[in-house]
XYZ file of C-alpha atoms in Angstrom:
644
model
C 0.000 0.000 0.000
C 1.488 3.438 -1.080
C 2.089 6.041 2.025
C -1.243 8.321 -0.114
C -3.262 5.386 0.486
C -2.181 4.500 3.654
C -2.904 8.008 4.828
C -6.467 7.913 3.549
C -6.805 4.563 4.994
C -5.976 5.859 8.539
C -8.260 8.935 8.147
C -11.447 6.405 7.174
C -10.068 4.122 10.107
C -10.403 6.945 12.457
C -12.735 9.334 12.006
C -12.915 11.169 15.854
C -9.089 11.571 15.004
C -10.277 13.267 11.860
C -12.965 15.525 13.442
C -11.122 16.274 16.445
C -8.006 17.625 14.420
C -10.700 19.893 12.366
C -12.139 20.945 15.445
C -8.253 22.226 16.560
C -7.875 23.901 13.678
C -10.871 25.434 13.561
C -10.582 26.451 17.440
C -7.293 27.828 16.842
C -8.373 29.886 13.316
C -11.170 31.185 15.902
C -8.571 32.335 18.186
C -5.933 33.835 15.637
C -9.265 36.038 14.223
C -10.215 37.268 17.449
C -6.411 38.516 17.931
C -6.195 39.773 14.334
C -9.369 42.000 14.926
C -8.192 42.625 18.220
C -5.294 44.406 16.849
C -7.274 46.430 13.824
C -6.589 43.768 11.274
C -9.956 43.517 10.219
C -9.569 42.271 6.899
C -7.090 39.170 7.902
C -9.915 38.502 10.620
C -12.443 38.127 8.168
C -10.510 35.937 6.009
C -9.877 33.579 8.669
C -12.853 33.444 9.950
C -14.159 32.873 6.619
C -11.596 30.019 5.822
C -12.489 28.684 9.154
C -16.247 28.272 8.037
C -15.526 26.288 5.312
C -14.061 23.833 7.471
C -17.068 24.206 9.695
C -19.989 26.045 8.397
C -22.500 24.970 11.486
C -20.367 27.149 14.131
C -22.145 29.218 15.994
C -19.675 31.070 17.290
C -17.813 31.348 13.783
C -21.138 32.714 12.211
C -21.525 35.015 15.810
C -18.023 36.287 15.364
C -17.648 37.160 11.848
C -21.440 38.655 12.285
C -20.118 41.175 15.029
C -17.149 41.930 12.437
C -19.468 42.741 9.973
C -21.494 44.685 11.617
C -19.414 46.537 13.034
C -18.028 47.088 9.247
C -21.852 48.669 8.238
C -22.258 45.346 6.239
C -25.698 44.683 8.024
C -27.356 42.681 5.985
C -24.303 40.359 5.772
C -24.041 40.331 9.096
C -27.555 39.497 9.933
C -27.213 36.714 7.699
C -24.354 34.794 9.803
C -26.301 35.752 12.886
C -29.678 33.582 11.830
C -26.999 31.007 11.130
C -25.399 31.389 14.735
C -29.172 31.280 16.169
C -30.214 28.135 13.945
C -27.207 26.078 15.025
C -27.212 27.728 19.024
C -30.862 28.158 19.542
C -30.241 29.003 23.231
C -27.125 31.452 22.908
C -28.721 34.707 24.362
C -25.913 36.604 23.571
C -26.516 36.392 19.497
C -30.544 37.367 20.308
C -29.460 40.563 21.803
C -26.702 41.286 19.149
C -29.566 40.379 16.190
C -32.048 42.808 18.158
C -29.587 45.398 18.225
C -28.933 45.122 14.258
C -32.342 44.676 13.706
C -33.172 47.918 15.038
C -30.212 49.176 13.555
C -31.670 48.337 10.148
C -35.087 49.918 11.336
C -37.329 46.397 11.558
C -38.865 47.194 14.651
C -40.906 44.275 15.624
C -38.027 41.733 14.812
C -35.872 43.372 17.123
C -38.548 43.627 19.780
C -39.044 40.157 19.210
C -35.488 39.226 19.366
C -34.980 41.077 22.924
C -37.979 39.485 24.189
C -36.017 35.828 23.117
C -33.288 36.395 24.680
C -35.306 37.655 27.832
C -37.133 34.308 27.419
C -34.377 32.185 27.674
C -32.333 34.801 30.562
C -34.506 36.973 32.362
C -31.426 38.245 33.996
C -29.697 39.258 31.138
C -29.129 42.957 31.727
C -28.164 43.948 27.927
C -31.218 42.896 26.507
C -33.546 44.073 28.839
C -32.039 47.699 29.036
C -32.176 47.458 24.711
C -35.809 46.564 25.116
C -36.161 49.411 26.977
C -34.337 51.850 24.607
C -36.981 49.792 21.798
C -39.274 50.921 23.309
C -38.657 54.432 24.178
C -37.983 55.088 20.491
C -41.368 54.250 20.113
C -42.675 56.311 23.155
C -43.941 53.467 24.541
C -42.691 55.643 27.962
C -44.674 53.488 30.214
C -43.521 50.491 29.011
C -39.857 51.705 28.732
C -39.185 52.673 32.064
C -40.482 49.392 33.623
C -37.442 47.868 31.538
C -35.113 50.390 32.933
C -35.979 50.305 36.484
C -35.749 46.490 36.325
C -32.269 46.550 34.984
C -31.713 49.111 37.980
C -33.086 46.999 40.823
C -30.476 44.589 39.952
C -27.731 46.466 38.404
C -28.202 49.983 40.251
C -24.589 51.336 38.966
C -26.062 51.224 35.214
C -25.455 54.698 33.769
C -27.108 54.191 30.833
C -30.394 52.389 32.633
C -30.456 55.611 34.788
C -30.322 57.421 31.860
C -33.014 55.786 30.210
C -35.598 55.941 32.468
C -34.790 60.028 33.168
C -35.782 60.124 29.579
C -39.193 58.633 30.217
C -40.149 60.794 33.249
C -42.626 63.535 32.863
C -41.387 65.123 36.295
C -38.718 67.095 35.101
C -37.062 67.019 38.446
C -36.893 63.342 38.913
C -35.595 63.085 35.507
C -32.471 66.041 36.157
C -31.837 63.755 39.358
C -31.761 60.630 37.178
C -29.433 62.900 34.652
C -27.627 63.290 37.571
C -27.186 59.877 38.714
C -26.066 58.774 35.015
C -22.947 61.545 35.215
C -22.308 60.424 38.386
C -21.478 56.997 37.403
C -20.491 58.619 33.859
C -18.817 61.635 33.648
C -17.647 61.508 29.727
C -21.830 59.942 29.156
C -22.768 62.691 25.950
C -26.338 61.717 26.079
C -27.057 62.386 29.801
C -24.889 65.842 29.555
C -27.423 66.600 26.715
C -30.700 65.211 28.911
C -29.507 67.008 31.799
C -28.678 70.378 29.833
C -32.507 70.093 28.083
C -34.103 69.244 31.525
C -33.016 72.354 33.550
C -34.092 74.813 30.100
C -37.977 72.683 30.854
C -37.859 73.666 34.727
C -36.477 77.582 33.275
C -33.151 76.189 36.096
C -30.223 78.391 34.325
C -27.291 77.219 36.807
C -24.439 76.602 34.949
C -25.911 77.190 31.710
C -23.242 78.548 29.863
C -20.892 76.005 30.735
C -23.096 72.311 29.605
C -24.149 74.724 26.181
C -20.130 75.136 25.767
C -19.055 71.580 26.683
C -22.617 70.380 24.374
C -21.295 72.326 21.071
C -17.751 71.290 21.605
C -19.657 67.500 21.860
C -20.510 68.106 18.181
C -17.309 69.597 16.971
C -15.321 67.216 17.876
C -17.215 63.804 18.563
C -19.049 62.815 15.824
C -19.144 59.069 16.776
C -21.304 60.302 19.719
C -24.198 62.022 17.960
C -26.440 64.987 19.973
C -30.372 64.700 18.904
C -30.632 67.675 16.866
C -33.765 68.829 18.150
C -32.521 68.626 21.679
C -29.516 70.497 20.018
C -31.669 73.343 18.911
C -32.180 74.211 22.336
C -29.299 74.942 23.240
C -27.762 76.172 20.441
C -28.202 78.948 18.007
C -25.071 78.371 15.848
C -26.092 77.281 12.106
C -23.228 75.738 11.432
C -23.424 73.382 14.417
C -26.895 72.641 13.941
C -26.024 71.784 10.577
C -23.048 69.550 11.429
C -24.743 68.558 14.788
C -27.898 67.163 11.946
C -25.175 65.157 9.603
C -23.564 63.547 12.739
C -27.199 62.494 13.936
C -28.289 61.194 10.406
C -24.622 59.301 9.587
C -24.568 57.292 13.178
C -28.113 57.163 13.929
C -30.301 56.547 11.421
C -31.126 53.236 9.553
C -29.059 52.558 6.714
C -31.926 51.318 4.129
C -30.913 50.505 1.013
C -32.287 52.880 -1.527
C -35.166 51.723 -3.775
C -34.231 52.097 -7.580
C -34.793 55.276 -9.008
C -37.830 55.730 -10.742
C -38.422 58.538 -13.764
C -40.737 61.306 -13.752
C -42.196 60.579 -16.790
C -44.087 57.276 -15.490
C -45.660 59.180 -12.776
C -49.915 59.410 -13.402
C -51.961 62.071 -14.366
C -51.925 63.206 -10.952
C -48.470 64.454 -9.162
C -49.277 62.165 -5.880
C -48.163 63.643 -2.831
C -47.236 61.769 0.611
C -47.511 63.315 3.717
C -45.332 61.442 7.180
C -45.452 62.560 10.446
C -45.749 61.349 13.980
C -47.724 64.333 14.661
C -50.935 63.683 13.185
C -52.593 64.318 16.105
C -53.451 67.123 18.997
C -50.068 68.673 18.385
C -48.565 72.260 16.992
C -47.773 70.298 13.685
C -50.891 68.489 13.709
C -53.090 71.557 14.256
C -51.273 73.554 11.227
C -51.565 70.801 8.788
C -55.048 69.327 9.810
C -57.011 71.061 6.745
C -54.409 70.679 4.047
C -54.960 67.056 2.644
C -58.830 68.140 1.714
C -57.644 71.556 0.889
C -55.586 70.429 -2.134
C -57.197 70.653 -6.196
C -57.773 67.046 -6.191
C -57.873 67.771 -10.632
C -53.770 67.857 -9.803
C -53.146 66.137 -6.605
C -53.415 62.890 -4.938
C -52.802 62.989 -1.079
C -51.305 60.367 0.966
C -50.986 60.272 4.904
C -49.113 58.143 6.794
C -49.422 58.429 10.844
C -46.549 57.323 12.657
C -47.510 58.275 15.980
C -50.165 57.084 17.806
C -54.014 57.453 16.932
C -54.984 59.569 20.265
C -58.429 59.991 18.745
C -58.572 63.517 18.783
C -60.651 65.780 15.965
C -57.167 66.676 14.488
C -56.342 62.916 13.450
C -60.028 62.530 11.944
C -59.667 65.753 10.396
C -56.338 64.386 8.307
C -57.545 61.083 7.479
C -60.758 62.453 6.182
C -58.943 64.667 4.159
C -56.128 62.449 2.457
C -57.164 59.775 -0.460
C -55.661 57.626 1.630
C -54.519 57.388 5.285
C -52.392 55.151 6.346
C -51.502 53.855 10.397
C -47.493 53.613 9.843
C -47.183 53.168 13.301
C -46.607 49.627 13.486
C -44.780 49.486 10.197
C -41.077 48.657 10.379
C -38.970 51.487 8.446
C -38.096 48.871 5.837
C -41.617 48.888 4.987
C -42.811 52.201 5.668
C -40.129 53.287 2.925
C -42.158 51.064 0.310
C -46.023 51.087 1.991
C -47.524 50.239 -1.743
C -45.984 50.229 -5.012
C -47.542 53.990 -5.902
C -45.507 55.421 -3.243
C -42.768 55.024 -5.736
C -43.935 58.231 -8.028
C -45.051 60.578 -5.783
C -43.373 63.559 -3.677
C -42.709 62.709 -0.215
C -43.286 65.353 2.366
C -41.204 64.184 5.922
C -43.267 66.493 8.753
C -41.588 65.456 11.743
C -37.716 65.284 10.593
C -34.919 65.010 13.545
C -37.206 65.020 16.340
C -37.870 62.657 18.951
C -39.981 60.527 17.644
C -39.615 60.660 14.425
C -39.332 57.590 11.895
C -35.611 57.777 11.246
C -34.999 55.412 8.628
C -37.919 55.878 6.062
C -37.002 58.314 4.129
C -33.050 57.065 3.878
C -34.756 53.717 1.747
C -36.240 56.921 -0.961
C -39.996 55.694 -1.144
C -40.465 58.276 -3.829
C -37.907 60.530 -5.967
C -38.751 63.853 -4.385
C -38.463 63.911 -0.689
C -39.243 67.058 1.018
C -38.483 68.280 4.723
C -40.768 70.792 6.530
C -42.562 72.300 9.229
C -41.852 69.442 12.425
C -37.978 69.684 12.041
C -36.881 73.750 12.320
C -33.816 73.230 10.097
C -31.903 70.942 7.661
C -32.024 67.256 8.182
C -28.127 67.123 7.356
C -29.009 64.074 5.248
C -28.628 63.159 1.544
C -31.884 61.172 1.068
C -33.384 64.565 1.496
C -33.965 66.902 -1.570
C -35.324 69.953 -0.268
C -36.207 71.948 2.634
C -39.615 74.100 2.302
C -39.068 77.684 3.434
C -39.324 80.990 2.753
C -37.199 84.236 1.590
C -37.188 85.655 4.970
C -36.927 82.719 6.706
C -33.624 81.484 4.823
C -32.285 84.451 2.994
C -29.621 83.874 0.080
C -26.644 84.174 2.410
C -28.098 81.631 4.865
C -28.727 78.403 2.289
C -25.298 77.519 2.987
C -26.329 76.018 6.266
C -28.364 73.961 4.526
C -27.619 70.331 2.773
C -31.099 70.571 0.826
C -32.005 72.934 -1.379
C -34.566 75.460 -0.088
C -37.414 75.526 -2.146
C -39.541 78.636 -1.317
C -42.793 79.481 -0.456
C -43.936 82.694 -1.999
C -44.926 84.515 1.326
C -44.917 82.483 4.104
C -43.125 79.128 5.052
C -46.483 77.831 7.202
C -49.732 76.853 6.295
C -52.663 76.970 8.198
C -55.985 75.557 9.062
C -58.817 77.845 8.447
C -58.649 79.995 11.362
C -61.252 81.991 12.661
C -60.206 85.349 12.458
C -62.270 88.017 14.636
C -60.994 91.823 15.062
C -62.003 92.088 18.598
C -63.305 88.496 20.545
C -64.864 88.957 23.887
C -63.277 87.718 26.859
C -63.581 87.936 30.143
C -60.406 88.566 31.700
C -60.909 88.027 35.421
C -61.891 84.348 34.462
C -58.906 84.244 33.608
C -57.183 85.661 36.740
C -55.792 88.646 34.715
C -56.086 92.069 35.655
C -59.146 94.095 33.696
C -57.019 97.027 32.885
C -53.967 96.409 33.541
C -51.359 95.948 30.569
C -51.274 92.002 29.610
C -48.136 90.835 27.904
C -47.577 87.346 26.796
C -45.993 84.343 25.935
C -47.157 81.008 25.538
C -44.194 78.844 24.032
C -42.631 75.962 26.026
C -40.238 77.278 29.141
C -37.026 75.645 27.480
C -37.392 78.529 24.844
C -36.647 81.418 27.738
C -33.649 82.319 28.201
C -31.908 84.480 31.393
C -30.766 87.559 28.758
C -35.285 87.941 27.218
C -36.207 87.358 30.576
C -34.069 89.804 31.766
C -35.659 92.030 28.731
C -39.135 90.701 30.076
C -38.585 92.185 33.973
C -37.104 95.261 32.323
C -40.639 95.889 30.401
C -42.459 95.174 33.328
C -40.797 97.589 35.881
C -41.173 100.194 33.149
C -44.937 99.370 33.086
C -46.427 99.908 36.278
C -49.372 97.152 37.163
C -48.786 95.356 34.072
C -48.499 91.189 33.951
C -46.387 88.937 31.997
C -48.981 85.662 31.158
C -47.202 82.572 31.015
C -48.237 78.677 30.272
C -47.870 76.730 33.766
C -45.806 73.889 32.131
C -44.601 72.153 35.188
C -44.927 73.418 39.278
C -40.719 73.833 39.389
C -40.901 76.409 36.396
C -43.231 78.430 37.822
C -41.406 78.213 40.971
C -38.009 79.065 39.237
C -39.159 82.053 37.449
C -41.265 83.561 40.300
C -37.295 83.258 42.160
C -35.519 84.651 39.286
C -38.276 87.826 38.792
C -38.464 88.423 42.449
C -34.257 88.738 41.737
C -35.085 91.283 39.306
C -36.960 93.413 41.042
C -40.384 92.069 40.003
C -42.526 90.796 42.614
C -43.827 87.374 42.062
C -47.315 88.045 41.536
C -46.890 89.822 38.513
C -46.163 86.853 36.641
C -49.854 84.912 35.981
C -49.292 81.337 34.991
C -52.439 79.812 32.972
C -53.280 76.308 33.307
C -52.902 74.129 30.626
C -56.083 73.403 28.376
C -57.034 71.899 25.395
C -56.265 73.615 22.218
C -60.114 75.064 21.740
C -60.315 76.298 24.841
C -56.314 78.029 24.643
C -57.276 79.433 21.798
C -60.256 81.419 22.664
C -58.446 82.642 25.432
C -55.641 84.197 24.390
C -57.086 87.848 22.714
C -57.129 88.645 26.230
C -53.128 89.259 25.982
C -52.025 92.812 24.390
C -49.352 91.707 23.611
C -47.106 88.423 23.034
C -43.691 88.690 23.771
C -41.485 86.124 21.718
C -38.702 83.812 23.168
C -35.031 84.506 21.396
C -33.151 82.883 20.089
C -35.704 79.879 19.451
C -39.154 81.682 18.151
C -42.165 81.320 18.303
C -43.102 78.851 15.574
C -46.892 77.148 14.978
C -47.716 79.227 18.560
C -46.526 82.345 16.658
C -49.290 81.510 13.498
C -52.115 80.788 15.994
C -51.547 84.089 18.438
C -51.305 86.230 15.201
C -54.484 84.352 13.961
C -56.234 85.458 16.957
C -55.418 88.920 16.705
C -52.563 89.583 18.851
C -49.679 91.133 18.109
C -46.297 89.879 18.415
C -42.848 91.162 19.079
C -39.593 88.950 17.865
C -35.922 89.107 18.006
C -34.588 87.534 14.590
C -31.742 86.055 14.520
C -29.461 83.985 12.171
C -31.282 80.034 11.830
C -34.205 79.229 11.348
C -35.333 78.488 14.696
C -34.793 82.502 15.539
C -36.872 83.297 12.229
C -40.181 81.600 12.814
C -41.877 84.466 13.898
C -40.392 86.685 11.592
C -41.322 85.579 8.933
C -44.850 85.340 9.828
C -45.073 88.671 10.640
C -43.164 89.712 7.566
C -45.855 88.545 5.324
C -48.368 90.101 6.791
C -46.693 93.336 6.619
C -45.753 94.154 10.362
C -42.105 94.054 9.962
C -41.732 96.971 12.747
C -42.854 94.069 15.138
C -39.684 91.940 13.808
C -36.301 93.770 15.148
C -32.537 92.822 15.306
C -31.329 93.891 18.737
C -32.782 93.305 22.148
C -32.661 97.250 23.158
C -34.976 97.475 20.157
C -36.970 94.643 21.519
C -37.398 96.410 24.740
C -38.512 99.926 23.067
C -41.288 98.698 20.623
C -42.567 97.040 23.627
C -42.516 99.849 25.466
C -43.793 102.087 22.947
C -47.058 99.978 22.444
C -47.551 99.520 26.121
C -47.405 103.373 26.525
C -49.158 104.492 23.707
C -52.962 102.712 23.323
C -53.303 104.248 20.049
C -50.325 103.136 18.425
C -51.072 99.344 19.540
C -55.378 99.829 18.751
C -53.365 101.085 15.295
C -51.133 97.672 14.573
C -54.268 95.426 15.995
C -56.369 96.826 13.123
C -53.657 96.416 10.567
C -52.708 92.777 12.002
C -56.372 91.929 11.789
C -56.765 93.608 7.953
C -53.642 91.550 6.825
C -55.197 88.407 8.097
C -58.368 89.416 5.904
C -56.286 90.342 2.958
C -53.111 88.181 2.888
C -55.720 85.143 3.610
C -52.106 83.642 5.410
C -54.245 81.748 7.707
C -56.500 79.629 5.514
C -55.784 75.988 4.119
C -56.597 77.034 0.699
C -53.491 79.442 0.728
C -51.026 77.271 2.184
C -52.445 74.660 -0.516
C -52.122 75.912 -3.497
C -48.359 77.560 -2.427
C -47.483 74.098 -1.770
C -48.421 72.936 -4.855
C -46.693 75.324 -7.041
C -43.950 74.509 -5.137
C -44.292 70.575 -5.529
C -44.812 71.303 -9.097
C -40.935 73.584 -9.547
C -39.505 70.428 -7.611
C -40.868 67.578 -9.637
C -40.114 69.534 -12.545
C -36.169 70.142 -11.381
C -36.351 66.264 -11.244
C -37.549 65.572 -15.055
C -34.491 67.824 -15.601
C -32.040 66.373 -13.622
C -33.091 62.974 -15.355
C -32.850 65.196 -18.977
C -28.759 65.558 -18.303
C -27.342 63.320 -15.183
C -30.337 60.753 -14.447
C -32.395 60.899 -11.561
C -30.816 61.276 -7.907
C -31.031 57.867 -5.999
């Protein structure tokens, strides 16, 4: 017998031998991978561990290790692949459930990474990664409720968790309790971005200004220099009024954070119908600012050119706004249960229509639809004050005073403008001089009444030292504010009382329902805006009512809301540049009756004339506007082919 043949003859004689010398191998390619990625050598790991699974392509851990290479590579898909395998050959390895539930919701499928977190809770109740990614699941969805119980279990058994403590701050609606759990997380965490950010938005909601200066600094400087560690840019608008870092703060949010879909194929404007369809997706169809701008625009649209989508991806909370919009759209669609996979591709007409994205880089907001481009136009506007720093979007809808020439830079869309005003609006009610009783309201009957209804994180120390200022110039007067929360209240009473205001001059208003706010508030003379974030849907309705407002503009968008209402209805000596001019106009019309009886009547003959605040307006603005886009698409296809 030749040596060849005796060889073979020992291998078929001795077949553990065989499989046991495999096994080595493969153990030991395992092990030289883990080193090679270990020391950066990415590529050489994934060759071995590839070589390796030819010699054993049921390995769990092979198929688990190259899938956490992978992914951490951006090669999801790939990686999800070898992680199914890992699962089918280790049904009971917890540790690969998490790690698929965290690419899962990585890639945006929602309910397969709930699933997956609720497997591996199955099999480990105790497993403290999955349970506190469950509870970040959940939160994304603001399922609060339902959140929090995941984070307070991971704390009863792990209570040094930063990022558990962090977690559940994030579903509190007392702000104090969640600045303590802010607190807690930096204890444990002092280099944790996301509770410096929590913390820093917190104390702006209670109107608590202690070191303000200093988390704003060390926040910006977060998105100058740490990319990898992305600030929500809506949180990021609060505390910052610097274009260029909301801009960069916006690309940093939608490079790490977002779902990487991949892209549909492009699809031509010529095989779009007769109609130009139009789809509209927010979380905000519902009683919200957005939601109450926007309610009367799907039926408002010429239904000879238009075909209106709506997809909801909030929650239905039954109110008359969410009625109103699904009456009014062709079709309305509950996207709140779709995965972002499919809300980018909810039917096949999707694919020729505009896509409006309402709610952009806010909280809630479905990240990863619009990244998978459901339709060849996709448009940002009205829930997200700025640009979405993202290529997947086309175009921003504003306005010539809102983003003048010299500020498009800040921008990664184009702006496409709206001939007057960037807002729409529902068909307001617009009435020179409402009734109301003002002692009802706890207000004095002749006193001056100044006023400002936006959320407490929009004040800031420098207006409301502006604010105290006007009011110890204008003896008996009030400044009417919205009683967000008890510790605001409490805070700004402090800080007035600091100024040389007593207390009792500031009269906080319960909160109501939108109706009944709204008939209240011609009982102000006059609304004093927030700087530098504006006034920006509360700004349409207070002008709608028939009460004037005074702004501070500044450079982004956020400090040009108000403006540029105001601007196109003519009042521009209401919009000013510099807060000593903010304090003398509101002086002046708090002195002089007749010049503030004067810009009443002109504010409410603008209304009458402009017709800014009626849905047929806004509609047919919009449309012209969808029309200049989808035609800047047909020529884009004439001479480079259509943007994918």
């Amino acid at each position: 017998m030749s040596p060849n043949h005796a060889a073979h003859a020992a291998s078929v004689a001795d077949p553990a031998a065989n499989a046991a010398a495999v096994a080595a191998t493969v153990s030991a390619l395992n092990d030289l991978a883990l080193a090679l990625r270990g020391a950066g050598e990415v590529d050489a790991a994934r060759s071995t561990w590839t070589s390796a699974l030819r010699l054993a392509p049921g390995s769990a851990a092979l198929h688990a290790n190259l899938g956490a290479l992978l992914q951490d590579l951006g090669q999801h898909e790939t990686a999800l692949r070898h992680y199914e395998q890992a699962r089918t050959a280790a049904p009971d390895w917890v540790d690969v459930w998490n790690n698929s539930g965290i690419l899962l919701r990585r890639l945006g499928r929602i309910q397969q990474a709930r699933d997956a977190f609720q497997q591996a809770l199955e099999l480990d109740a105790g497993h403290v990664a999955a349970r506190y990614n469950l509870g970040n699941l959940l939160l994304d969805a603001s399922a609060k409720d339902q959140a929090a119980e995941q984070f307070r279990r991971v704390l009863t058994g792990t209570p040094g968790h930063a990022e558990a403590h962090y977690g559940l701050a994030s579903c509190l609606q007392d702000p104090l309790a969640a600045i303590a759990g802010y607190e807690a997380a930096l204890q444990l965490r002092p280099d944790f971005p996301e509770a410096l950010v929590g913390l820093a938005c917190a104390r702006l909601r209670v109107c608590d200004w202690r070191e303000l200066e200093s988390l704003h600094s060390r926040i910006e400087s977060l998105v100058q220099r740490r990319p990898e560690a992305p600030v929500a840019p809506f949180s990021f608008l609060q505390i910052s009024a610097n274009p260029i870092l909301q801009r960069q703060c916006a690309r940093n949010w939608s490079l790490h954070r977002v779902p990487q879909l991949a892209p549909l194929a492009p699809r031509t404007p010529e095989k779009a119908g007769p109609r130009l369809r139009v789809g509209y997706l927010s979380g905000d169809f519902r009683d919200h600012a957005v939601g109450h701008l926007v309610c009367d625009l799907p039926a408002a649209h010429d239904r000879d050119a238009f075909e209106v989508f709506a997809y909801g991806s909030g929650p239905d909370d039954g109110s008359s706004v969410r009625r109103c919009i699904e009456a009014g759209a062709d079709r309305f669609v509950d996207a709140s249960t779709l995965d972002d996979g499919a809300l980018a591709q909810p039917d096949g007409q999707m694919r020729s229509t505009s896509w409006w994205h309402l709610r952009g880089n806010t909280d809630s907001a479905r990240r990863g639809g619009p990244r998978g481009r459901p339709a060849p136009v996709q448009i940002s506007y009205l829930g997200y004050p700025g640009s979405l720093g993202s290529p997947f979007v086309d175009y921003v809808i504003a306005d010539a005073f809102l983003t003048p020439p010299a500020a498009q830079v800040w921008y990664d869309e184009r702006v496409l403008e709206m001939p007057h005003c960037y807002q729409v609006s529902p068909d307001w009610n617009v009435d020179s001089s409402p009734a109301v009783d003002r002692a009802a309201l706890g207000l004095p009957a002749d006193a001056f009444v100044f006023a400002c209804f936006n959320n407490p994180y929009k004040i800031r120390p420098d207006i409301f030292d502006a604010w105290m200022h006007i009011l110890r110039k204008t003896p008996g007067s009030v400044l009417w504010l919205p009683a967000f929360n008890d510790a605001a209240c409490a805070n700004l009473r402090r800080e007035a009382l600091a100024r040389g205001v007593t207390g009792e001059r500031l009269v906080f208003a319960p909160l109501l329902p939108f109706d009944q706010h709204s008939a209240r508030l011609p009982a102000a003379d006059l609304f004093l805006d927030t700087h530098p974030y504006s006034a920006g849907a509360t700004a349409n309705k207070t002008l709608a009512s028939g009460v004037p407002l005074l702004t501070m503009v500044g450079q982004c968008y956020v400090s040009r809301m108000a403006g540029s209402v105001l601007h196109a209805l003519g009042l521009d000596e209401l919009v000013v540049d510099t807060l000593e001019a903010y304090v003398g106009e509101a002086l002046r019309m708090a002195h002089d009756p007749v010049a503030l009886c004067a810009i009443r009547e002109r504010l409410f003959q603008a209304s009458r004339d402009t017709r800014l605040f009626t849905a047929a307006t806004g509609a047919r603005a919009l449309e012209a506007a969808y029309r200049s886009a989808w035609q800047a698409l047909g020529d884009d296809a004439s001479s480079t082919g259509v943007r994918s």
